[in-house]
């Protein structure tokens, strides 16, 4: 079937015009669910098969799939939902796009144009409902308005790296051009698809000031976030010149490979001791594209002279009192900053960080090798890291699986992202759907916990429906385990409301049409992952893991360890298992916090 003929523009509907304009912009994938108040738009999808429609099982996942698509391409996809509850369901995924900087186009229905606000069925004003999540959110007033509104929506999404939204009343969706009258201000032919690529650079004077600051420091640490993605080679060159370890915020995990000689891995509660040691001892601090909320792990204000690179000027000095702010794209700024930097001959600061990072990886390997049952999550990350195919895309999730995702060892050419700021549970699977459709030739792995997967089990059927070869790896510990550790470590309270009823995810996956595997013994992991990665089509691997393995033992701050001891004293039911895991000798050796509170915790060991 070919697209609707352009010969008779007067017969084109509002929906036809929106779909055709999206296609002209290169937006050719749409995720969503049909419904009575958006069916006019679905007729345009039916008659324009170049727009690939992907039927998901929940509207939130339609928006999240768009985020995954955008994060791994830089280009927007579209999501569509009916009025009322459909639009409301989109909201969380659109907020995920807003806070993590992903361009997305959302389309929703509205009540009839002359019944809006009159308490009719599903009569919610989605244009106003979504306007905080979407930088551009407008009601399409008719066919004469459709192309201009679509252009503005796409341009806003691309320029601002945010979601845009078009709300179309149900009858307006099917109005034709010959039923509408353009206003005198709507001049024929005033629109175009002119591209809008741009590169932002700071003034030369600012670059020289930044170089002076960094050249004047002896021990520089770098924090790289999502804004550093795509600038990895330049980031490593800067790190080499400055003798600086690269510490990665969660959304910057794939900015340089985990086996880079310059990185110390992650930071924050899910980070490494090497990263925090670098922050504690640096006198110079270069922030590249990060506004992580875990800046309490950064150098103390006044400890280090700071330089920050960020595309968003309002992020400069938001987390740290830097002396120089460089507003621009990270790769372009680093390229111009690099020749101004002087090579530091003293490499001891970097070498110490490298040594601590090596010891940390050795600990992870020992924990994986020495695991019994229930299996430690380190077994999964250790063996999955070795099994990941070259060029793999990995999507992470919210929960303790966020910490374990940080322990996946990515090689050059691999990509990784997750809901890093909004922390939406269940996002890994729709992210993976979007990523696989965007990159059909690349291996895609969704790395999830059981709490997260329970929220979106229906999307396993989406994988089967479209034969998307995503590999879903789920850590099953029958617990919202991150909340166990956060309730104890952050508040000093015993766990409450964290237990999950067991779900046999292999049985659910098979019922949805996927191949499924289970790992319950550490010795099974390598062979199962090898078979799963080689399998054609979608499959699921369920790994039975220990809920009380500490996801952040080496990165705890002293107050966290003190709070855990307080929670144990208040009657934490898993205190003995948690204390045994926390006080593993090699872990304690890397953790000043555990050393300081060792005796208070040790009394609860088995």
Coordinates of C-alpha atoms in Angstrom, one line a residue:
X1 CA 0.0 0.0 0.0
X2 CA 1.4 3.5 -0.8
X3 CA 0.8 6.7 1.1
X4 CA -2.4 8.6 0.4
X5 CA -2.1 10.6 -2.8
X6 CA -1.1 14.2 -2.5
X7 CA -3.1 15.1 -5.6
X8 CA -6.1 16.4 -3.8
X9 CA -5.0 18.3 -0.7
X10 CA -8.5 19.3 0.1
X11 CA -9.5 15.8 1.1
X12 CA -6.6 15.4 3.5
X13 CA -7.6 15.3 7.1
X14 CA -5.9 16.9 10.0
X15 CA -4.5 13.6 11.0
X16 CA -3.2 12.9 7.5
X17 CA -1.4 16.2 7.5
X18 CA 0.2 15.6 10.9
X19 CA 1.4 12.1 10.0
X20 CA 2.8 13.2 6.6
X21 CA 4.6 16.2 8.2
X22 CA 6.1 13.9 10.9
X23 CA 7.3 11.6 8.1
X24 CA 8.9 14.5 6.3
X25 CA 10.8 15.3 9.5
X26 CA 12.0 11.8 9.6
X27 CA 9.8 10.7 12.5
X28 CA 8.7 7.3 11.2
X29 CA 7.9 5.2 14.3
X30 CA 4.9 5.6 16.5
X31 CA 4.2 3.7 19.8
X32 CA 0.8 3.6 21.4
X33 CA -2.7 2.1 21.9
X34 CA -5.8 2.9 19.9
X35 CA -9.0 4.3 21.5
X36 CA -12.3 5.9 20.5
X37 CA -11.1 9.4 21.0
X38 CA -8.0 9.0 18.8
X39 CA -9.4 6.7 16.1
X40 CA -9.3 9.5 13.5
X41 CA -5.6 9.6 13.9
X42 CA -5.4 5.8 13.6
X43 CA -7.1 6.0 10.2
X44 CA -4.2 8.2 9.1
X45 CA -1.7 5.6 10.5
X46 CA -3.6 2.9 8.6
X47 CA -3.4 4.8 5.3
X48 CA 0.3 5.9 5.8
X49 CA 2.2 2.6 6.2
X50 CA 5.5 4.3 6.1
X51 CA 4.8 5.4 9.6
X52 CA 5.6 2.2 11.5
X53 CA 3.1 1.7 14.3
X54 CA 4.1 -0.4 17.4
X55 CA 1.2 -1.5 19.6
X56 CA 2.4 -1.6 23.2
X57 CA 0.4 -2.8 26.2
X58 CA 0.4 0.4 28.3
X59 CA 0.6 4.0 27.2
X60 CA 3.3 4.8 29.8
X61 CA 5.5 2.3 28.0
X62 CA 4.7 3.9 24.7
X63 CA 6.3 7.1 25.9
X64 CA 9.2 5.2 27.6
X65 CA 9.8 3.4 24.3
X66 CA 10.1 6.8 22.7
X67 CA 12.7 7.8 25.3
X68 CA 14.7 4.6 24.6
X69 CA 14.5 5.3 20.9
X70 CA 15.7 8.9 21.4
X71 CA 18.5 8.1 23.9
X72 CA 20.2 5.7 21.5
X73 CA 19.6 7.8 18.3
X74 CA 19.2 11.4 19.2
X75 CA 16.1 11.4 17.1
X76 CA 12.4 11.6 18.2
X77 CA 9.8 8.9 17.8
X78 CA 6.1 9.5 18.4
X79 CA 3.6 8.1 20.9
X80 CA -0.1 8.2 20.7
X81 CA -2.9 7.8 23.3
X82 CA -6.5 8.4 23.6
X83 CA -8.0 11.2 25.6
X84 CA -8.5 11.0 29.4
X85 CA -6.8 8.0 30.9
X86 CA -4.6 7.4 27.8
X87 CA -3.1 10.8 28.0
X88 CA -2.7 10.6 31.8
X89 CA -0.8 7.3 31.3
X90 CA 1.6 9.0 29.0
X91 CA 2.6 11.5 31.6
X92 CA 5.3 9.6 33.5
X93 CA 7.1 8.6 30.4
X94 CA 7.0 12.1 29.1
X95 CA 8.4 13.4 32.4
X96 CA 11.2 10.8 32.0
X97 CA 12.0 12.4 28.6
X98 CA 11.8 15.9 30.0
X99 CA 14.2 15.4 32.9
X100 CA 16.7 13.2 31.0
X101 CA 16.7 15.4 27.9
X102 CA 15.1 13.1 25.2
X103 CA 13.2 14.5 22.2
X104 CA 9.7 12.9 21.9
X105 CA 6.5 13.7 20.0
X106 CA 3.3 12.9 21.9
X107 CA -0.2 12.9 20.3
X108 CA -3.4 12.6 22.3
X109 CA -7.1 12.9 21.6
X110 CA -9.5 15.4 23.1
X111 CA -13.3 15.5 23.4
X112 CA -15.2 17.0 20.5
X113 CA -14.1 20.6 19.8
X114 CA -17.5 21.9 20.9
X115 CA -17.8 19.8 24.0
X116 CA -14.4 20.4 25.6
X117 CA -14.9 21.4 29.2
X118 CA -18.6 20.2 29.2
X119 CA -18.1 17.2 31.3
X120 CA -18.3 14.7 28.5
X121 CA -16.7 11.2 28.4
X122 CA -12.9 11.3 29.1
X123 CA -13.0 15.1 28.9
X124 CA -9.6 16.0 30.4
X125 CA -7.7 19.0 28.9
X126 CA -4.6 17.0 27.8
X127 CA -3.0 20.1 26.2
X128 CA -2.9 21.7 29.7
X129 CA -2.4 18.4 31.5
X130 CA 0.8 17.7 29.7
X131 CA 2.2 21.2 29.3
X132 CA 4.6 21.0 32.3
X133 CA 6.1 17.7 31.0
X134 CA 6.2 19.0 27.4
X135 CA 8.0 22.2 26.6
X136 CA 5.6 22.5 23.6
X137 CA 2.0 21.5 24.2
X138 CA -0.7 22.8 21.9
X139 CA -4.2 22.0 20.8
X140 CA -4.5 21.5 17.0
X141 CA -7.4 23.7 15.9
X142 CA -8.0 22.2 12.4
X143 CA -6.4 21.1 9.2
X144 CA -5.1 24.6 8.4
X145 CA -3.2 24.5 11.7
X146 CA -1.9 21.0 11.5
X147 CA 1.3 21.4 9.6
X148 CA 2.4 24.6 11.5
X149 CA 1.7 22.9 14.8
X150 CA 3.6 19.8 13.8
X151 CA 6.6 21.8 12.6
X152 CA 6.7 23.7 15.9
X153 CA 6.4 20.5 17.9
X154 CA 9.3 18.8 16.1
X155 CA 11.5 21.9 16.1
X156 CA 11.0 22.4 19.9
X157 CA 11.7 18.7 20.6
X158 CA 15.0 18.8 18.6
X159 CA 16.1 22.2 19.8
X160 CA 15.4 21.7 23.5
X161 CA 15.8 17.9 23.8
X162 CA 12.4 17.7 25.4
X163 CA 9.0 16.1 24.6
X164 CA 6.4 18.0 22.5
X165 CA 2.7 17.4 22.5
X166 CA -0.2 17.8 20.1
X167 CA -3.8 17.4 21.4
X168 CA -6.4 16.9 18.7
X169 CA -10.1 16.9 19.3
X170 CA -11.8 13.7 18.0
X171 CA -13.8 15.4 15.3
X172 CA -11.0 17.7 14.3
X173 CA -8.8 14.6 13.7
X174 CA -11.1 13.8 10.7
X175 CA -11.8 17.3 9.4
X176 CA -10.5 17.9 5.9
X177 CA -8.8 20.9 4.4
X178 CA -11.9 21.9 2.4
X179 CA -13.9 22.0 5.6
X180 CA -11.5 24.6 7.1
X181 CA -10.6 28.2 6.4
X182 CA -7.1 29.5 6.9
X183 CA -6.8 32.9 8.6
X184 CA -5.1 35.9 6.7
X185 CA -2.1 35.4 9.0
X186 CA -1.6 31.8 7.8
X187 CA 0.3 32.8 4.6
X188 CA 0.4 29.9 2.1
X189 CA 3.9 28.5 1.7
X190 CA 5.5 30.2 4.7
X191 CA 6.7 26.9 6.2
X192 CA 9.7 24.7 5.4
X193 CA 11.7 21.8 6.7
X194 CA 15.0 23.7 7.0
X195 CA 17.3 21.7 9.2
X196 CA 18.5 23.2 12.5
X197 CA 21.9 21.7 13.4
X198 CA 23.9 23.9 15.8
X199 CA 27.0 23.7 17.9
X200 CA 27.4 25.9 21.0
X201 CA 30.8 27.1 22.0
X202 CA 32.0 29.4 24.8
X203 CA 34.1 32.5 24.1
X204 CA 37.8 31.9 23.7
X205 CA 38.5 34.0 26.8
X206 CA 36.5 31.5 28.9
X207 CA 38.3 28.6 27.5
X208 CA 41.7 30.2 28.4
X209 CA 40.4 30.9 31.9
X210 CA 39.3 27.3 32.3
X211 CA 42.7 26.1 31.2
X212 CA 44.4 28.3 33.6
X213 CA 42.4 26.9 36.5
X214 CA 43.0 23.3 35.5
X215 CA 46.7 23.9 34.7
X216 CA 47.1 25.4 38.2
X217 CA 45.9 22.3 40.0
X218 CA 48.0 19.2 40.9
X219 CA 45.2 16.6 41.3
X220 CA 42.3 17.0 38.9
X221 CA 39.2 14.7 39.0
X222 CA 36.7 14.6 36.2
X223 CA 33.0 13.9 36.7
X224 CA 31.3 13.0 33.4
X225 CA 27.5 12.6 32.9
X226 CA 25.0 12.3 30.2
X227 CA 26.2 15.4 28.5
X228 CA 29.6 13.7 27.9
X229 CA 28.1 10.8 25.9
X230 CA 29.6 10.8 22.4
X231 CA 32.7 12.7 23.6
X232 CA 34.5 9.7 25.0
X233 CA 37.7 9.9 22.9
X234 CA 38.2 13.6 23.7
X235 CA 37.4 13.0 27.4
X236 CA 40.1 10.3 27.6
X237 CA 42.6 12.6 25.9
X238 CA 41.9 15.4 28.4
X239 CA 42.2 12.8 31.2
X240 CA 45.6 11.7 29.9
X241 CA 46.9 15.2 29.7
X242 CA 45.7 16.1 33.2
X243 CA 46.5 12.8 34.8
X244 CA 42.9 12.8 35.9
X245 CA 40.6 9.9 36.7
X246 CA 37.2 10.0 35.0
X247 CA 34.3 9.4 37.4
X248 CA 31.0 8.6 35.8
X249 CA 27.6 9.7 37.0
X250 CA 24.9 7.2 36.3
X251 CA 23.7 8.6 33.0
X252 CA 27.3 8.9 31.8
X253 CA 28.2 5.2 32.2
X254 CA 28.8 4.7 28.5
X255 CA 30.7 7.9 27.9
X256 CA 33.9 6.0 28.2
X257 CA 34.3 2.2 28.4
X258 CA 34.5 0.5 31.8
X259 CA 37.9 -0.9 30.9
X260 CA 39.3 2.5 30.0
X261 CA 42.6 3.1 31.9
X262 CA 41.3 6.5 32.9
X263 CA 37.9 5.7 34.5
X264 CA 37.2 4.8 38.1
X265 CA 33.6 3.8 37.3
X266 CA 30.5 5.2 38.9
X267 CA 29.8 7.5 41.8
X268 CA 27.3 8.0 44.6
X269 CA 25.7 5.2 46.5
X270 CA 26.0 3.0 43.5
X271 CA 29.6 4.0 42.8
X272 CA 33.1 2.8 43.6
X273 CA 35.5 3.5 46.4
X274 CA 38.0 4.6 43.7
X275 CA 35.7 7.3 42.5
X276 CA 35.0 8.7 46.0
X277 CA 38.7 8.5 46.9
X278 CA 39.4 10.7 43.8
X279 CA 36.8 13.2 44.8
X280 CA 38.1 13.3 48.4
X281 CA 41.7 14.0 47.5
X282 CA 41.4 16.3 44.3
X283 CA 42.3 19.9 44.2
X284 CA 40.9 20.5 40.7
X285 CA 37.5 19.5 39.5
X286 CA 36.2 19.3 35.9
X287 CA 32.5 18.6 35.5
X288 CA 31.4 17.5 32.0
X289 CA 27.7 17.3 31.3
X290 CA 26.5 16.3 34.7
X291 CA 24.1 17.7 37.2
X292 CA 23.8 14.5 39.3
X293 CA 21.7 14.8 42.4
X294 CA 24.4 12.8 44.3
X295 CA 26.8 15.8 44.5
X296 CA 27.3 15.2 48.3
X297 CA 29.9 12.7 47.0
X298 CA 31.7 15.4 45.1
X299 CA 34.6 17.4 46.5
X300 CA 33.5 19.6 49.4
X301 CA 32.8 23.2 48.3
X302 CA 36.1 25.2 48.5
X303 CA 38.2 22.0 48.4
X304 CA 38.9 22.1 44.7
X305 CA 39.0 24.7 42.0
X306 CA 36.2 23.9 39.5
X307 CA 35.4 24.1 35.8
X308 CA 32.1 23.0 34.4
X309 CA 31.0 22.2 30.8
X310 CA 27.3 22.0 30.1
X311 CA 25.0 22.8 27.2
X312 CA 22.4 24.2 29.6
X313 CA 23.7 27.5 31.0
X314 CA 21.3 27.3 34.0
X315 CA 23.1 24.1 35.1
X316 CA 26.4 25.9 35.6
X317 CA 27.4 26.2 39.3
X318 CA 24.1 24.5 40.3
X319 CA 25.9 21.7 42.2
X320 CA 29.4 23.1 42.8
X321 CA 30.8 26.6 43.1
X322 CA 32.9 26.4 39.9
X323 CA 35.2 29.3 38.9
X324 CA 34.6 29.0 35.2
X325 CA 31.5 27.8 33.3
X326 CA 31.8 26.7 29.7
X327 CA 28.4 26.6 28.0
X328 CA 28.4 24.3 24.9
X329 CA 28.5 20.8 23.5
X330 CA 30.9 18.7 25.4
X331 CA 32.8 17.4 22.3
X332 CA 33.3 20.8 20.7
X333 CA 34.3 22.4 24.0
X334 CA 36.8 19.6 24.9
X335 CA 38.3 19.8 21.4
X336 CA 39.1 23.5 21.9
X337 CA 40.1 23.2 25.5
X338 CA 42.6 20.3 25.0
X339 CA 45.4 22.3 23.2
X340 CA 45.3 24.8 26.1
X341 CA 46.1 22.2 28.7
X342 CA 49.6 21.3 30.0
X343 CA 50.5 17.7 30.5
X344 CA 51.0 16.8 34.2
X345 CA 54.2 14.8 34.6
X346 CA 53.2 13.6 38.1
X347 CA 50.9 10.6 37.4
X348 CA 50.6 9.5 41.0
X349 CA 47.0 10.8 41.5
X350 CA 45.7 8.8 38.5
X351 CA 47.8 5.8 39.4
X352 CA 46.4 5.6 42.9
X353 CA 42.9 5.8 41.5
X354 CA 43.7 3.1 38.9
X355 CA 45.0 0.8 41.7
X356 CA 41.9 1.3 43.9
X357 CA 39.7 0.7 40.9
X358 CA 41.6 -2.5 40.0
X359 CA 41.2 -3.7 43.6
X360 CA 37.5 -3.0 43.4
X361 CA 37.1 -5.1 40.2
X362 CA 39.1 -7.9 41.9
X363 CA 36.6 -7.8 44.8
X364 CA 33.7 -8.1 42.4
X365 CA 35.3 -11.1 40.7
X366 CA 36.0 -12.7 44.0
X367 CA 32.4 -12.1 45.1
X368 CA 31.2 -13.7 41.9
X369 CA 33.5 -16.7 42.2
X370 CA 32.7 -17.3 45.9
X371 CA 29.0 -17.1 45.7
X372 CA 26.7 -19.8 47.1
X373 CA 22.9 -19.8 46.9
X374 CA 20.9 -17.8 46.7
X375 CA 23.3 -16.4 44.2
X376 CA 25.0 -13.1 44.6
X377 CA 24.0 -10.5 41.9
X378 CA 27.7 -10.1 41.2
X379 CA 27.6 -13.6 39.5
X380 CA 25.1 -12.2 37.1
X381 CA 26.9 -9.0 36.3
X382 CA 30.3 -10.8 36.0
X383 CA 29.1 -13.5 33.6
X384 CA 26.7 -11.2 31.7
X385 CA 29.6 -8.7 31.1
X386 CA 31.6 -11.5 29.4
X387 CA 28.6 -12.7 27.4
X388 CA 27.5 -9.3 26.0
X389 CA 28.1 -9.2 22.2
X390 CA 30.1 -6.4 20.7
X391 CA 28.1 -3.3 20.0
X392 CA 25.4 -4.3 22.6
X393 CA 22.9 -1.7 23.9
X394 CA 22.0 -2.3 27.5
X395 CA 19.0 -0.6 29.2
X396 CA 19.0 -0.5 33.0
X397 CA 16.2 0.0 35.5
X398 CA 15.4 1.5 38.9
X399 CA 16.1 -0.5 42.1
X400 CA 19.1 -2.4 43.4
X401 CA 19.5 -3.4 39.7
X402 CA 20.7 0.2 39.2
X403 CA 23.7 -0.6 41.3
X404 CA 24.3 -4.0 39.7
X405 CA 23.9 -2.4 36.2
X406 CA 26.8 -0.1 37.2
X407 CA 28.9 -3.3 37.7
X408 CA 28.3 -4.4 34.1
X409 CA 31.7 -4.0 32.3
X410 CA 30.9 -2.2 29.1
X411 CA 33.5 -2.3 26.2
X412 CA 34.1 0.3 23.6
X413 CA 31.2 0.6 21.2
X414 CA 28.5 -0.5 23.7
X415 CA 25.8 1.8 24.9
X416 CA 23.9 2.0 28.2
X417 CA 21.1 4.2 29.6
X418 CA 18.3 4.0 32.2
X419 CA 15.8 6.3 33.8
X420 CA 18.5 8.1 35.6
X421 CA 16.8 11.2 37.0
X422 CA 13.1 10.2 37.4
X423 CA 14.1 6.6 38.3
X424 CA 11.0 5.0 36.7
X425 CA 10.7 1.4 37.7
X426 CA 9.9 -0.8 34.7
X427 CA 11.5 1.4 32.1
X428 CA 14.2 -1.0 30.9
X429 CA 11.9 -3.1 28.8
X430 CA 10.1 -0.3 26.9
X431 CA 13.5 1.4 26.5
X432 CA 14.8 -1.8 25.0
X433 CA 11.8 -2.0 22.6
X434 CA 12.6 1.5 21.4
X435 CA 16.3 0.8 21.1
X436 CA 15.8 -2.4 19.2
X437 CA 13.4 -0.8 16.7
X438 CA 15.9 2.0 16.2
X439 CA 18.8 -0.4 15.8
X440 CA 17.5 -3.7 14.4
X441 CA 21.0 -5.0 13.7
X442 CA 22.4 -4.5 17.2
X443 CA 22.0 -6.8 20.2
X444 CA 19.8 -5.2 22.9
X445 CA 19.6 -6.4 26.6
X446 CA 17.1 -5.2 29.1
X447 CA 18.6 -5.5 32.6
X448 CA 15.8 -5.5 35.3
X449 CA 14.8 -6.4 38.8
X450 CA 11.7 -8.4 39.6
X451 CA 9.9 -5.4 41.0
X452 CA 10.5 -3.5 37.8
X453 CA 9.5 -6.3 35.5
X454 CA 6.3 -6.9 37.5
X455 CA 5.2 -3.4 36.5
X456 CA 5.3 -4.0 32.8
X457 CA 4.9 -7.7 32.1
X458 CA 2.6 -7.0 29.2
X459 CA 5.5 -5.7 27.1
X460 CA 6.9 -9.3 27.0
X461 CA 4.0 -9.9 24.6
X462 CA 5.1 -6.9 22.6
X463 CA 8.5 -8.4 22.1
X464 CA 6.8 -11.6 20.8
X465 CA 4.3 -9.8 18.7
X466 CA 7.0 -7.9 16.7
X467 CA 9.7 -10.7 17.1
X468 CA 12.1 -8.2 18.6
X469 CA 15.2 -10.1 19.6
X470 CA 15.6 -8.3 23.0
X471 CA 17.2 -10.4 25.8
X472 CA 15.5 -9.6 29.1
X473 CA 17.6 -10.4 32.2
X474 CA 15.7 -10.2 35.4
X475 CA 17.2 -10.5 38.9
X476 CA 14.6 -12.2 41.0
X477 CA 14.9 -11.8 44.8
X478 CA 11.2 -11.4 45.7
X479 CA 11.9 -8.1 47.3
X480 CA 12.0 -4.4 46.6
X481 CA 15.6 -4.7 47.8
X482 CA 16.7 -1.1 47.2
X483 CA 14.0 0.1 49.6
X484 CA 15.3 -2.4 52.2
X485 CA 18.7 -0.8 52.0
X486 CA 17.4 2.8 51.7
X487 CA 15.0 2.5 54.6
X488 CA 17.9 1.2 56.7
X489 CA 20.8 3.3 55.4
X490 CA 19.1 6.6 54.8
X491 CA 16.6 6.7 57.7
X492 CA 17.8 4.1 60.2
X493 CA 14.5 2.2 60.1
X494 CA 13.8 -1.5 59.6
X495 CA 12.3 -2.5 56.3
X496 CA 8.6 -2.1 55.7
X497 CA 6.5 -3.1 52.7
X498 CA 9.3 -4.4 50.6
X499 CA 8.4 -8.1 50.3
X500 CA 7.2 -9.3 46.8
X501 CA 5.0 -12.3 46.2
X502 CA 7.1 -14.7 44.0
X503 CA 6.5 -14.6 40.2
X504 CA 7.7 -17.3 37.9
X505 CA 9.0 -15.0 35.2
X506 CA 10.1 -17.9 33.0
X507 CA 6.5 -19.3 32.9
X508 CA 5.1 -15.8 32.1
X509 CA 7.7 -15.3 29.4
X510 CA 6.8 -18.7 27.8
X511 CA 3.1 -17.9 28.0
X512 CA 3.9 -14.7 26.0
X513 CA 5.8 -16.6 23.4
X514 CA 9.4 -16.1 24.5
X515 CA 12.1 -18.6 25.1
X516 CA 13.0 -18.6 28.8
X517 CA 15.9 -19.7 31.0
X518 CA 16.5 -19.8 34.8
X519 CA 19.8 -19.5 36.6
X520 CA 19.6 -20.7 40.2
X521 CA 23.2 -21.9 40.7
X522 CA 26.3 -19.8 40.0
X523 CA 27.9 -22.4 37.9
X524 CA 25.0 -22.2 35.4
X525 CA 25.4 -18.6 34.6
X526 CA 28.1 -18.6 31.9
X527 CA 26.4 -21.3 29.8
X528 CA 22.9 -19.9 30.1
X529 CA 24.0 -16.4 29.1
X530 CA 26.0 -17.8 26.1
X531 CA 22.9 -19.7 24.9
X532 CA 20.5 -16.8 25.5
X533 CA 22.7 -14.3 23.6
X534 CA 23.0 -16.7 20.7
X535 CA 19.3 -17.4 20.6
X536 CA 17.2 -16.0 17.7
X537 CA 14.3 -13.8 18.7
X538 CA 13.3 -12.5 22.2
X539 CA 14.1 -14.4 25.3
X540 CA 14.2 -14.0 29.1
X541 CA 16.8 -15.1 31.6
X542 CA 15.6 -15.2 35.3
X543 CA 18.4 -15.2 37.9
X544 CA 17.5 -16.1 41.4
X545 CA 19.6 -13.8 43.6
X546 CA 20.1 -12.9 47.3
X547 CA 18.0 -9.8 48.3
X548 CA 20.3 -9.0 51.2
X549 CA 23.5 -8.6 49.2
X550 CA 24.6 -5.0 49.8
X551 CA 24.4 -3.0 46.6
X552 CA 26.6 -0.1 48.0
X553 CA 28.7 -1.5 50.8
X554 CA 32.0 0.0 49.5
X555 CA 30.5 3.4 48.8
X556 CA 28.6 4.0 52.0
X557 CA 29.2 7.2 53.9
X558 CA 29.7 7.0 57.7
X559 CA 26.2 8.2 58.5
X560 CA 24.8 5.5 56.3
X561 CA 26.6 2.7 58.2
X562 CA 25.5 4.3 61.4
X563 CA 21.9 4.3 60.3
X564 CA 22.1 0.7 59.3
X565 CA 23.3 -0.2 62.8
X566 CA 20.4 1.8 64.2
X567 CA 17.9 -0.1 62.0
X568 CA 19.4 -3.4 63.2
X569 CA 18.9 -2.3 66.7
X570 CA 15.3 -1.5 66.1
X571 CA 14.6 -5.1 64.9
X572 CA 15.5 -5.3 61.2
X573 CA 14.4 -8.9 60.5
X574 CA 17.2 -9.5 58.0
X575 CA 19.9 -7.9 60.2
X576 CA 22.1 -11.0 60.4
X577 CA 22.2 -11.7 56.6
X578 CA 22.7 -8.0 55.9
X579 CA 25.6 -7.7 58.4
X580 CA 27.3 -10.9 57.1
X581 CA 27.3 -9.4 53.5
X582 CA 28.3 -5.9 54.6
X583 CA 31.2 -7.1 56.7
X584 CA 32.9 -9.3 54.2
X585 CA 36.7 -8.6 54.9
X586 CA 37.7 -7.4 51.4
X587 CA 34.7 -5.1 51.3
X588 CA 35.5 -3.6 54.7
X589 CA 39.1 -3.0 53.5
X590 CA 37.7 -0.7 50.8
X591 CA 35.2 1.1 53.0
X592 CA 36.2 3.7 55.6
X593 CA 32.5 3.8 56.7
X594 CA 32.3 0.1 57.4
X595 CA 35.7 0.3 59.2
X596 CA 34.4 3.1 61.4
X597 CA 31.1 1.3 62.4
X598 CA 32.4 -2.3 62.2
X599 CA 31.8 -3.2 65.8
X600 CA 28.3 -1.7 65.9
X601 CA 27.4 -3.9 62.9
X602 CA 29.3 -7.0 63.8
X603 CA 27.2 -7.8 66.9
X604 CA 24.3 -8.7 64.5
X605 CA 26.3 -11.3 62.5
X606 CA 25.3 -14.9 62.5

